[in-house]
Amino acid sequence: MIANGSEENLVESLLSKLKLKEKFQLLTGYFFFQTHTVPRLGIRTFKTTDGPLGISQHSSFLRKNTYFPAGMNLAAAWNRELAYECGEAIGKEARAIGRLCVLGPGINIGRTPFNGRTYEYYGEDPYLTKEMSIPFVKGVQSQRIAACPKHYVANNQETKRYTVSVEVDERTLHEIYLRAFKETVEEADPWTIMSSYNLVNSEYVHESSKLLKEILMEKWRFSGFVMTDWWATAEGDSNNKEPSHSPPEIAIKAGLSLEMPKGHLYEQKRLEEANRNKKFTEKDIDNLIRRILLVYVKVGMFENNKSLPKGERNTKKHQNLARKMSEEGIVLLKNQNNILPLDIDKIKQIACLGPNANKKFGKFLYGGAAAVSPPYEITALKGLKEKCKGKIQITENPSDSDYVLLFMGLNHDSPKKLISDETIEEGIEFGNESEKMDRRELRLSESQIKLINETVGINPNTIVVLINGSPVAMDGWMENIPAVLETWYPGMEGGRAIANVLFGDVNPSGKLPMTFPKKIEDCPAHKSERTFPGVDLKVYYEEGIYVGYKHYDKENIEPLFPFGFGLSYTMFKFEEVKNTDNKIKAIDETIEINVKITNVGSRAGGEVIQVYSEDVKSSVDRPKRELVGFEKVFLEPNETKIVPIEIKGKDLAFYDVSSRDWKLEKGDFILHIGSSSRDFHLKEKITVIS
Ligand code: BGC
């Protein structure tokens, strides 16, 4: 690796040799996932690839790669090490196929379960989101592959995604939607960032000096470069793209370095003309190119391949990691009379039914940009058959089976007639999730609900296993079913992971990264058309900072399952909490609390100790409780551990609009410690003293 300092020298030397025309070329993409080259200076194409669930087939010359579980699954595992390992593995796969940048992680906030891309992201809470994205980015970049957190910012719906403006107040923008980006920039130093399609307060993000230059670059000291989302600079909806009408100098001055996948805004002729008319200077362009070149240096573009990490893909190690991630992210939602885990030695026959039983999800562009096609995919049915081989017969007949497993949920199918982004033929069943479309229904399809109720009428030992990436309502069937398991989109090894959890080889330890509402009207984003999906190309974030559990707590709404919820096959006792020091002086200080926890059940298992803060007295309105810390711990039966948990001053702070900065006010905070956002076992007071 080139030593720090000499990196800058190399950049300056390259910059001084580039002609203006070449600089213009470096500002735009060339052929979907690549950029222009300047061979005489050793500047090669900067090949990007879609993430964040693995290396996509559409951006790797049709190659098949490890398909990891979805972002929601990773967040549901509440395990920072897994996030690092996943990033590292994806970085290695990118390296192995000669790509230099992974377009991920996706860190938009789950404002509504209807967002078609919810499954790619890390849920509704900015703290949990950043705790996943920071290690993920570090993992990717450990392989000297650039990570690209996306989509900056407030890209929380697919409906009219190219044209809608998010109308959001300053505090909400910072506290909810910018926060994970800020923390990821400050803690993990991602080398690139992707700006979003949507506008924020009527301004395109890629043209926003405030969002790019002032906040991202000056305030957070982002040292990498900004690229647009694909075709974001062309106008109109996806079926009606035409060149942008904006002059290029706005984006140039805002700090947009790379327009992908080709030049609309930065089309060469437009740049030349604007330059002739003195709309920008060469120095303005140099500032953008400098950032690009620095990243090219960091990924090793000018080094001998031998000095770079080698990379590997489709290894057993990566496949095992995919399985482990899936196992840890599975959430047990209901388990009446401990019907689960199933005892493999006592069962003769299981019926396996449902639309997702044998469905493969890792297919070309299936679900949009996040699609990964793996060399193989273990469906739920396949995993079950493998587990039960020679022991339990698998049938499709509920009446004479000991148990029935119903594999339900959502998928990424498009409605048959999506005429354009805005026009959908009447009568099409919506409910599926994917890029370019939002869900229209929180419930499962009528046919699934019918199948569930008919089946449980025949066999009361009917268990529902959900395969989907965002919350679903369960009225009209859940009360009739003894057990429900949420498995998200579990990746290429998902079938094995699901079978391991069903039969108790793995004890579920996942916790919900998003509240499951009883009905969509309970969700803060769904108060009116204005708040979702918007009117006259504006969507108003009227709920402010009260997103997810913060809203349900404030309004006293009982959710179906709260944020952070998840059952286990064992039980944990939270005994006491001790502080090494219960005083915190400054926003950049950290204190440690120690929680004593014992596994009081009869099986080994994992628990996520969750810490939520309550600001006892504040000068501004604050949520009742906010997630400020967690730790996942694995315990054998009767084992006790004292688990240290870090609480950072900055996570107790709020965004103060008048000083335009984060503020930690003096006074007491109560830390509520428990196993979900609504199930607390211990309390501890800490005090901010200066
Ligand atoms: C998506 C991005 C993706 C890009 C490249 C866009 O449609 O919004 O997430 O990285 O395409 O495939």
Coordinates of C-alpha atoms and ligand atoms in Angstrom, one line a residue, residues 33 50 103 117 150-151 161 194 197 229-230 369 435, ligand 1:
F33 CA -20.8 -0.2 -14.2
D50 CA -24.0 -4.1 -7.1
L103 CA -22.5 -0.5 -4.3
R117 CA -36.5 -2.0 -0.9
K150 CA -26.4 4.4 -0.5
H151 CA -28.8 6.1 -1.1
R161 CA -38.6 7.7 -6.9
M194 CA -24.1 7.2 -3.8
Y197 CA -32.8 9.7 -6.8
D229 CA -27.5 6.6 -8.5
W230 CA -27.9 5.2 -12.0
A369 CA -30.3 -4.1 -8.1
E435 CA -36.9 -2.1 -6.5
Ligands
BGC1 C1 -30.3 1.3 -7.7 C2 -28.9 1.3 -7.0 C3 -28.0 0.4 -7.8 C4 -27.8 1.0 -9.2 C5 -26.9 0.2 -10.0 C6 -30.1 1.7 -9.2 O1 -31.3 1.4 -9.8 O2 -31.1 2.3 -7.0 O3 -29.1 0.8 -5.7 O4 -26.7 0.3 -7.1 O5 -29.1 0.9 -9.8 O6 -27.5 -1.0 -10.4

